[in-house]
Coordinates of C-alpha atoms in Angstrom, one line a residue:
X1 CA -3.0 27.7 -12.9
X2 CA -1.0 25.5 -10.4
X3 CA -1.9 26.4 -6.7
X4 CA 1.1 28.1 -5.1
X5 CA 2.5 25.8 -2.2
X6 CA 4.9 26.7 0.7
X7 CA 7.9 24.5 -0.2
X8 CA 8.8 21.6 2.6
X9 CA 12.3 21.0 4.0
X10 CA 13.1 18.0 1.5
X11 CA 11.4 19.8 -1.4
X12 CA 14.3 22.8 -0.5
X13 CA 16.8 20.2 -0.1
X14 CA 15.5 18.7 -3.6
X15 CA 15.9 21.9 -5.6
X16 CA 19.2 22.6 -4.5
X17 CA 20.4 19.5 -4.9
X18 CA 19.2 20.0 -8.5
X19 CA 20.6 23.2 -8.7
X20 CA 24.0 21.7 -7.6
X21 CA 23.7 19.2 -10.6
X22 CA 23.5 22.0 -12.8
X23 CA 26.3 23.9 -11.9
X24 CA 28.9 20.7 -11.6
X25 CA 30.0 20.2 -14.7
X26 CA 31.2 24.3 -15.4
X27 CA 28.9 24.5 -18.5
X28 CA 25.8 26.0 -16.7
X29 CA 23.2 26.6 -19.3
X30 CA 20.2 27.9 -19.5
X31 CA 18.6 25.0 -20.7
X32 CA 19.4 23.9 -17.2
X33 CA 18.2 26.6 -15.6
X34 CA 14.8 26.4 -17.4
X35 CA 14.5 23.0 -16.5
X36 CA 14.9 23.9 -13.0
X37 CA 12.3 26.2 -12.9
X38 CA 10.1 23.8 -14.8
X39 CA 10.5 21.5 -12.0
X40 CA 9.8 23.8 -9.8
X41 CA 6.6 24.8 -11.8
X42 CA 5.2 21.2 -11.9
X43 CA 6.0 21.3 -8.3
X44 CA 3.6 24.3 -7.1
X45 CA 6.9 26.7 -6.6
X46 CA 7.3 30.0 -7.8
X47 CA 9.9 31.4 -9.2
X48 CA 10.0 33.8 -6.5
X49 CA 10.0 30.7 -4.1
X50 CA 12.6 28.8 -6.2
X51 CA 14.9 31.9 -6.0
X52 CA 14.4 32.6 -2.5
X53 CA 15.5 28.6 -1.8
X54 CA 18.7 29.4 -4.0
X55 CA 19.5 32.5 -1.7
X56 CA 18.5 30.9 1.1
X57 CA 20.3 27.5 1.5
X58 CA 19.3 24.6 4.1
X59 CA 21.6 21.9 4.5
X60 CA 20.6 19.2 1.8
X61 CA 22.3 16.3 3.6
X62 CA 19.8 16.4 6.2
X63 CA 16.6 15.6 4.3
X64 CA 16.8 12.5 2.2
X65 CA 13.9 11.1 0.7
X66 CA 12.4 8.6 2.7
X67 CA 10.0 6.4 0.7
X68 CA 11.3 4.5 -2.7
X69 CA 8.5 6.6 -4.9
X70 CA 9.9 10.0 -3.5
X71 CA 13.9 8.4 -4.2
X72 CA 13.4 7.6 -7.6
X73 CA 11.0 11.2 -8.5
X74 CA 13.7 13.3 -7.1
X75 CA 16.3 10.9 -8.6
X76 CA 14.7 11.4 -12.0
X77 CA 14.5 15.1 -11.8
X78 CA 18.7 15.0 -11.4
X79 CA 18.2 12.9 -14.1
X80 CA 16.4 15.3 -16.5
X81 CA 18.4 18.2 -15.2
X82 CA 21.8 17.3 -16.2
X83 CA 20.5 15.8 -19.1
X84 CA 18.5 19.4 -20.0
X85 CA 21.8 20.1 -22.5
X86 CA 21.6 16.8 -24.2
X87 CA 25.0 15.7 -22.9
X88 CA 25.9 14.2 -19.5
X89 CA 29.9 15.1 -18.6
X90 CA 31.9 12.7 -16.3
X91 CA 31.2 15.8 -13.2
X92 CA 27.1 15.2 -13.6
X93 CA 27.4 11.3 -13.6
X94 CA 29.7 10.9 -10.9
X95 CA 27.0 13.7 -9.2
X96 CA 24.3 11.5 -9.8
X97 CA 26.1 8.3 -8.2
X98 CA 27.0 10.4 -5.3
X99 CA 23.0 11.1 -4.9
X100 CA 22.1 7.6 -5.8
X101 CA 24.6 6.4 -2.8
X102 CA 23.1 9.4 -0.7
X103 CA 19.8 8.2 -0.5
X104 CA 20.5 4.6 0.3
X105 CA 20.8 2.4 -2.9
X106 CA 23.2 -0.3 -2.3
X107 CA 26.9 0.7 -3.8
X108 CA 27.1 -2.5 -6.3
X109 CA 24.1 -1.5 -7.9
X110 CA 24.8 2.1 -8.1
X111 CA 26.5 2.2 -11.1
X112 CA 23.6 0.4 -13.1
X113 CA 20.7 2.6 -11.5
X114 CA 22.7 5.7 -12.8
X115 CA 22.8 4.1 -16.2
X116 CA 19.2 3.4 -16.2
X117 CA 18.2 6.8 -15.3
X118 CA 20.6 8.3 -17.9
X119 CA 19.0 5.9 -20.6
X120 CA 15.2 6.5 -19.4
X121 CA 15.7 10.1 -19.7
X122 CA 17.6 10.0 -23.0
X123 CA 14.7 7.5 -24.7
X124 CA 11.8 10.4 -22.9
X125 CA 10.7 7.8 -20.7
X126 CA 7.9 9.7 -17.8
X127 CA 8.2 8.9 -14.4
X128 CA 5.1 7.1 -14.8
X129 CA 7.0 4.5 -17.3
X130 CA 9.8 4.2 -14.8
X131 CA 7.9 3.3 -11.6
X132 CA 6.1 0.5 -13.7
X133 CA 9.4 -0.6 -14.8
X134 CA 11.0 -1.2 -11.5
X135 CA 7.8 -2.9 -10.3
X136 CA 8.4 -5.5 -12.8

């Protein structure tokens, strides 16, 4: 069993940005919402925690992933999440640029690191595979 941890301010700020993701493209399912509390799982969070994050919200805009590792993990969690349905409507990739943008990634290449995500997490690339790609 995962040890339960007390959630930091960018790990709240994580969660509801992904909870966000799920609900912007009016077709919340519960694929969705399984995947979120998967992630939250992996993650050491309860579902009590999760829920009380939810209820509770912090302002998101505040905490943004500093190093590149933590960018791209939370990045690729988006990814998964709006993906959890097997489609990806115009709402959740415009969504996902937004939060590309938000954490710093230069606006030119925006467009293609939202495509790679998309395509990673379509072919079931891991974050593992990833993070060796983009040291290449």
């Amino acid at each position: 069993m995962n040890d339960i941890i007390e959630p930091t301010e960018n790990l709240k700020a994580h969660f509801l940005r992904l909870y966000q993701m799920a609900i912007c493209d009016d077709n919340f399912s519960s694929l969705e919402l399984k995947a979120l509390y998967r992630s939250a799982e992996e993650r050491g969070i309860s579902q009590k925690n999760l829920d009380e994050i939810l209820l509770n919200p912090i302002s998101s805009k505040v905490t943004i992933p500093e190093s590149i590792e933590e960018k791209i993990d939370y990045l690729y969690d988006l990814t998964v999440m709006i993906w959890a349905d097997g489609e990806v409507s115009p709402n959740e990739r415009a969504s996902l640029e937004k939060y590309v943008l938000m954490f710093g990634f230069m606006e030119e290449n925006a467009l293609q690191i939202v495509e790679y995500l998309i395509d990673s997490v379509k072919e079931g690339k891991s974050k593992t595979d990833i993070f060796n790609d983009l040291k290449n």
